[in-house]
mmCIF file of C-alpha atoms and ligand atoms in Angstrom:
data_model
loop_
_atom_site.group_PDB
_atom_site.id
_atom_site.type_symbol
_atom_site.label_atom_id
_atom_site.label_comp_id
_atom_site.label_asym_id
_atom_site.label_seq_id
_atom_site.Cartn_x
_atom_site.Cartn_y
_atom_site.Cartn_z
ATOM 1 C CA UNK W 16 218.112 -93.270 -19.136
ATOM 2 C CA UNK W 17 218.791 -93.434 -15.397
ATOM 3 C CA UNK W 18 215.792 -92.567 -13.246
ATOM 4 C CA UNK W 19 215.698 -92.299 -9.479
ATOM 5 C CA UNK W 20 212.441 -92.788 -7.609
ATOM 6 C CA UNK W 21 212.651 -90.853 -4.399
ATOM 7 C CA UNK W 22 210.053 -90.676 -1.661
ATOM 8 C CA UNK W 23 209.229 -91.691 1.874
ATOM 9 C CA UNK W 24 208.507 -95.302 2.789
ATOM 10 C CA UNK W 25 205.006 -96.062 1.521
ATOM 11 C CA UNK W 26 205.058 -93.383 -1.186
ATOM 12 C CA UNK W 27 204.664 -95.963 -3.968
ATOM 13 C CA UNK W 28 208.242 -96.204 -5.308
ATOM 14 C CA UNK W 29 208.028 -99.979 -5.636
ATOM 15 C CA UNK W 30 204.653 -99.967 -7.388
ATOM 16 C CA UNK W 31 205.490 -97.137 -9.779
ATOM 17 C CA UNK W 32 209.002 -98.446 -10.379
ATOM 18 C CA UNK W 33 207.638 -101.815 -11.444
ATOM 19 C CA UNK W 34 205.195 -100.270 -13.945
ATOM 20 C CA UNK W 35 207.849 -97.923 -15.286
ATOM 21 C CA UNK W 36 210.452 -100.661 -15.643
ATOM 22 C CA UNK W 37 208.000 -102.746 -17.680
ATOM 23 C CA UNK W 38 206.900 -99.857 -19.879
ATOM 24 C CA UNK W 39 210.391 -98.549 -20.574
ATOM 25 C CA UNK W 40 212.074 -101.942 -20.686
ATOM 26 C CA UNK W 41 214.578 -100.869 -18.056
ATOM 27 C CA UNK W 42 215.943 -102.848 -15.155
ATOM 28 C CA UNK W 43 214.726 -101.785 -11.735
ATOM 29 C CA UNK W 44 217.311 -101.976 -8.998
ATOM 30 C CA UNK W 45 215.718 -102.139 -5.547
ATOM 31 C CA UNK W 46 218.108 -102.349 -2.625
ATOM 32 C CA UNK W 47 215.272 -103.239 -0.205
ATOM 33 C CA UNK W 48 214.329 -106.313 -2.298
ATOM 34 C CA UNK W 49 217.967 -107.390 -2.623
ATOM 35 C CA UNK W 50 218.426 -107.075 1.141
ATOM 36 C CA UNK W 51 215.178 -108.918 1.950
ATOM 37 C CA UNK W 52 216.261 -111.779 -0.350
ATOM 38 C CA UNK W 53 219.662 -111.871 1.368
ATOM 39 C CA UNK W 54 217.966 -112.061 4.780
ATOM 40 C CA UNK W 55 215.704 -114.916 3.586
ATOM 41 C CA UNK W 56 218.673 -116.814 2.204
ATOM 42 C CA UNK W 57 220.769 -116.158 5.305
ATOM 43 C CA UNK W 58 223.771 -114.859 3.333
ATOM 44 C CA UNK W 59 226.510 -112.836 5.084
ATOM 45 C CA UNK W 60 224.936 -109.647 3.653
ATOM 46 C CA UNK W 61 221.547 -110.698 5.038
ATOM 47 C CA UNK W 62 222.984 -111.479 8.449
ATOM 48 C CA UNK W 63 224.647 -108.065 8.604
ATOM 49 C CA UNK W 64 221.531 -106.216 7.444
ATOM 50 C CA UNK W 65 218.696 -107.935 9.327
ATOM 51 C CA UNK W 66 218.864 -106.157 12.671
ATOM 52 C CA UNK W 67 218.938 -102.688 11.081
ATOM 53 C CA UNK W 68 216.064 -103.543 8.769
ATOM 54 C CA UNK W 69 213.861 -104.932 11.537
ATOM 55 C CA UNK W 70 214.437 -101.752 13.551
ATOM 56 C CA UNK W 71 213.635 -99.536 10.555
ATOM 57 C CA UNK W 72 217.156 -98.112 10.519
ATOM 58 C CA UNK W 73 219.381 -97.761 7.482
ATOM 59 C CA UNK W 74 221.843 -100.552 6.863
ATOM 60 C CA UNK W 75 225.250 -98.831 7.288
ATOM 61 C CA UNK W 76 226.958 -97.410 4.211
ATOM 62 C CA UNK W 77 229.940 -99.680 4.920
ATOM 63 C CA UNK W 78 227.653 -102.561 3.943
ATOM 64 C CA UNK W 79 225.532 -100.873 1.249
ATOM 65 C CA UNK W 80 228.167 -99.094 -0.834
ATOM 66 C CA UNK W 81 229.663 -102.373 -2.063
ATOM 67 C CA UNK W 82 226.196 -103.675 -2.941
ATOM 68 C CA UNK W 83 225.368 -100.565 -4.973
ATOM 69 C CA UNK W 84 228.679 -100.721 -6.812
ATOM 70 C CA UNK W 85 228.070 -104.338 -7.706
ATOM 71 C CA UNK W 86 224.549 -103.615 -8.991
ATOM 72 C CA UNK W 87 225.716 -100.696 -11.131
ATOM 73 C CA UNK W 88 228.445 -102.870 -12.645
ATOM 74 C CA UNK W 89 225.806 -105.297 -13.939
ATOM 75 C CA UNK W 90 225.796 -105.223 -17.776
ATOM 76 C CA UNK W 91 221.959 -105.029 -17.712
ATOM 77 C CA UNK W 92 222.250 -101.609 -16.122
ATOM 78 C CA UNK W 93 224.819 -100.223 -18.535
ATOM 79 C CA UNK W 94 222.538 -97.952 -20.551
ATOM 80 C CA UNK W 95 219.856 -97.215 -18.027
ATOM 81 C CA UNK W 96 218.011 -98.344 -14.947
ATOM 82 C CA UNK W 97 215.428 -97.333 -12.423
ATOM 83 C CA UNK W 98 216.769 -96.873 -8.918
ATOM 84 C CA UNK W 99 214.303 -97.660 -6.138
ATOM 85 C CA UNK W 100 215.403 -97.323 -2.528
ATOM 86 C CA UNK W 101 218.858 -95.892 -3.143
ATOM 87 C CA UNK W 102 220.738 -93.621 -2.902
ATOM 88 C CA UNK W 103 219.466 -92.946 0.598
ATOM 89 C CA UNK W 104 222.441 -91.118 2.121
ATOM 90 C CA UNK W 105 224.926 -88.477 0.926
ATOM 91 C CA UNK W 106 227.673 -91.119 0.634
ATOM 92 C CA UNK W 107 225.450 -93.348 -1.486
ATOM 93 C CA UNK W 108 224.507 -90.400 -3.726
ATOM 94 C CA UNK W 109 228.176 -89.608 -4.202
ATOM 95 C CA UNK W 110 228.957 -93.218 -5.117
ATOM 96 C CA UNK W 111 226.122 -93.274 -7.665
ATOM 97 C CA UNK W 112 227.355 -90.023 -9.233
ATOM 98 C CA UNK W 113 230.954 -91.219 -9.466
ATOM 99 C CA UNK W 114 230.149 -94.702 -10.707
ATOM 100 C CA UNK W 115 227.744 -93.490 -13.405
ATOM 101 C CA UNK W 116 230.300 -90.816 -14.315
ATOM 102 C CA UNK W 117 233.003 -93.436 -14.805
ATOM 103 C CA UNK W 118 230.761 -94.984 -17.468
ATOM 104 C CA UNK W 119 230.054 -91.640 -19.117
ATOM 105 C CA UNK W 120 226.549 -91.670 -17.659
ATOM 106 C CA UNK W 121 224.590 -89.592 -15.176
ATOM 107 C CA UNK W 122 221.315 -89.604 -13.362
ATOM 108 C CA UNK W 123 218.854 -88.071 -15.814
ATOM 109 C CA UNK W 124 215.687 -87.658 -13.741
ATOM 110 C CA UNK W 125 214.658 -87.760 -10.120
ATOM 111 C CA UNK W 126 210.957 -88.368 -9.501
ATOM 112 C CA UNK W 127 209.931 -87.255 -6.050
ATOM 113 C CA UNK W 128 206.764 -89.044 -4.982
ATOM 114 C CA UNK W 129 204.925 -86.716 -2.680
ATOM 115 C CA UNK W 130 202.440 -88.261 -0.238
ATOM 116 C CA UNK W 131 201.121 -86.655 2.973
ATOM 117 C CA UNK W 132 202.379 -88.237 6.190
ATOM 118 C CA UNK W 133 198.903 -89.409 7.367
ATOM 119 C CA UNK W 134 198.484 -91.318 4.129
ATOM 120 C CA UNK W 135 201.979 -92.857 4.373
ATOM 121 C CA UNK W 136 201.091 -94.107 7.840
ATOM 122 C CA UNK W 137 197.783 -95.492 6.626
ATOM 123 C CA UNK W 138 199.440 -97.292 3.713
ATOM 124 C CA UNK W 139 202.294 -98.738 5.762
ATOM 125 C CA UNK W 140 199.935 -99.956 8.464
ATOM 126 C CA UNK W 141 197.666 -101.536 5.817
ATOM 127 C CA UNK W 142 200.624 -103.227 4.177
ATOM 128 C CA UNK W 143 201.706 -104.606 7.540
ATOM 129 C CA UNK W 144 198.400 -106.469 7.739
ATOM 130 C CA UNK W 145 198.718 -107.807 4.174
ATOM 131 C CA UNK W 146 202.382 -108.594 3.611
ATOM 132 C CA UNK W 147 203.689 -109.216 7.108
ATOM 133 C CA UNK W 148 207.000 -107.449 6.514
ATOM 134 C CA UNK W 149 209.072 -107.582 9.676
ATOM 135 C CA UNK W 150 209.706 -103.803 9.489
ATOM 136 C CA UNK W 151 206.051 -102.815 9.224
ATOM 137 C CA UNK W 152 205.598 -102.775 13.014
ATOM 138 C CA UNK W 153 204.411 -99.420 14.433
ATOM 139 C CA UNK W 154 207.822 -98.675 16.016
ATOM 140 C CA UNK W 155 209.816 -99.535 12.869
ATOM 141 C CA UNK W 156 207.394 -97.525 10.704
ATOM 142 C CA UNK W 157 207.957 -94.455 12.903
ATOM 143 C CA UNK W 158 211.724 -94.904 12.695
ATOM 144 C CA UNK W 159 211.670 -95.371 8.905
ATOM 145 C CA UNK W 160 209.689 -92.156 8.410
ATOM 146 C CA UNK W 161 212.085 -90.250 10.685
ATOM 147 C CA UNK W 162 215.172 -91.720 9.019
ATOM 148 C CA UNK W 163 213.786 -90.707 5.627
ATOM 149 C CA UNK W 164 213.347 -87.106 6.776
ATOM 150 C CA UNK W 165 216.762 -86.972 8.401
ATOM 151 C CA UNK W 166 219.025 -88.852 5.988
ATOM 152 C CA UNK W 167 217.298 -89.107 2.619
ATOM 153 C CA UNK W 168 215.096 -86.015 2.177
ATOM 154 C CA UNK W 169 218.200 -83.737 2.172
ATOM 155 C CA UNK W 170 219.313 -85.419 -1.069
ATOM 156 C CA UNK W 171 216.462 -83.649 -2.848
ATOM 157 C CA UNK W 172 218.303 -80.321 -2.608
ATOM 158 C CA UNK W 173 221.393 -81.877 -4.160
ATOM 159 C CA UNK W 174 219.395 -82.963 -7.218
ATOM 160 C CA UNK W 175 217.267 -79.789 -7.382
ATOM 161 C CA UNK W 176 220.516 -77.877 -7.897
ATOM 162 C CA UNK W 177 221.075 -79.951 -11.011
ATOM 163 C CA UNK W 178 217.573 -79.221 -12.236
ATOM 164 C CA UNK W 179 216.539 -82.869 -12.566
ATOM 165 C CA UNK W 180 213.871 -83.135 -9.855
ATOM 166 C CA UNK W 181 210.200 -83.527 -10.755
ATOM 167 C CA UNK W 182 207.620 -83.627 -8.016
ATOM 168 C CA UNK W 183 204.859 -86.166 -8.576
ATOM 169 C CA UNK W 184 201.721 -86.059 -6.426
ATOM 170 C CA UNK W 185 201.702 -89.612 -5.112
ATOM 171 C CA UNK W 186 198.119 -89.826 -3.828
ATOM 172 C CA UNK W 187 195.364 -91.058 -6.104
ATOM 173 C CA UNK W 188 194.957 -93.935 -8.526
ATOM 174 C CA UNK W 189 198.100 -95.916 -9.404
ATOM 175 C CA UNK W 190 197.390 -95.629 -13.147
ATOM 176 C CA UNK W 191 197.005 -91.860 -13.102
ATOM 177 C CA UNK W 192 200.329 -91.502 -11.267
ATOM 178 C CA UNK W 193 202.040 -93.848 -13.743
ATOM 179 C CA UNK W 194 200.693 -91.788 -16.662
ATOM 180 C CA UNK W 195 201.929 -88.565 -15.067
ATOM 181 C CA UNK W 196 205.390 -90.110 -14.613
ATOM 182 C CA UNK W 197 205.540 -91.131 -18.263
ATOM 183 C CA UNK W 198 204.456 -87.635 -19.281
ATOM 184 C CA UNK W 199 207.304 -86.157 -17.225
ATOM 185 C CA UNK W 200 209.817 -88.541 -18.737
ATOM 186 C CA UNK W 201 208.461 -87.890 -22.237
ATOM 187 C CA UNK W 202 208.310 -91.626 -22.925
HETATM 188 P P1 AMP K 302 212.729 -100.383 1.586
HETATM 189 O O1 AMP K 302 212.056 -101.609 1.092
HETATM 190 O O2 AMP K 302 213.372 -99.583 0.504
HETATM 191 O O3 AMP K 302 211.834 -99.527 2.457
HETATM 192 O O4 AMP K 302 213.927 -100.870 2.522
HETATM 193 C C1 AMP K 302 213.690 -101.655 3.665
HETATM 194 C C2 AMP K 302 214.873 -101.554 4.597
HETATM 195 O O5 AMP K 302 216.044 -102.039 3.944
HETATM 196 C C3 AMP K 302 215.227 -100.142 5.041
HETATM 197 O O6 AMP K 302 214.461 -99.734 6.166
HETATM 198 C C4 AMP K 302 216.704 -100.294 5.383
HETATM 199 O O7 AMP K 302 216.885 -100.962 6.618
HETATM 200 C C5 AMP K 302 217.172 -101.245 4.294
HETATM 201 N N1 AMP K 302 217.636 -100.527 3.081
HETATM 202 C C6 AMP K 302 217.105 -100.602 1.821
HETATM 203 N N2 AMP K 302 217.789 -99.835 0.974
HETATM 204 C C7 AMP K 302 218.785 -99.248 1.697
HETATM 205 C C8 AMP K 302 219.813 -98.333 1.380
HETATM 206 N N3 AMP K 302 219.979 -97.850 0.136
HETATM 207 N N4 AMP K 302 220.643 -97.942 2.375
HETATM 208 C C9 AMP K 302 220.497 -98.420 3.631
HETATM 209 N N5 AMP K 302 219.540 -99.271 3.998
HETATM 210 C C10 AMP K 302 218.683 -99.697 3.039
#
């Protein structure tokens, strides 16, 4: 089963994806984590991505498409995976569709984590204090929320047309949200 976790920055994709990956025994593919590791290690990918990430902007598709293709080609992700943090643009969504299609697969479910904007801001600001991510500055947080609305939120319509979108209220206790997600997935 291929599951996409979609939602604004701070909506809980990482937290819920981790729980779900453990419970379903699926690999979670998180482009943000891969990019942060690349930045830490100073690889060519990291050097290309850093500036965009620090500003809260999307790393250009010319850089990301190759990364996604590589991740989907991983044998661990042959029969299923949880996608966290991608696709984030129309071009990325198209690549995911085509690549899964080439393997006789498709995206089975899109879980849209719905969290009010005030709460997203509260969570992201709180995380800034705890984790010290370089893109949790007030300016980068603003940009990330805007970029989500502009570039990523429109993907919802694309998946609604296919009838695979499930809205999940993303406020409230982590466990209750995880249980609701499992109920939706019937697993
Ligand atoms: P995230 O941890 O998913 O919020 O991602 C942190 C940052 O990494 C984003 O603000 C982008 O700069 C970059 N990033 C992560 N995933 C993608 C993606 N699929 N496409 C473009 N940029 C991405």
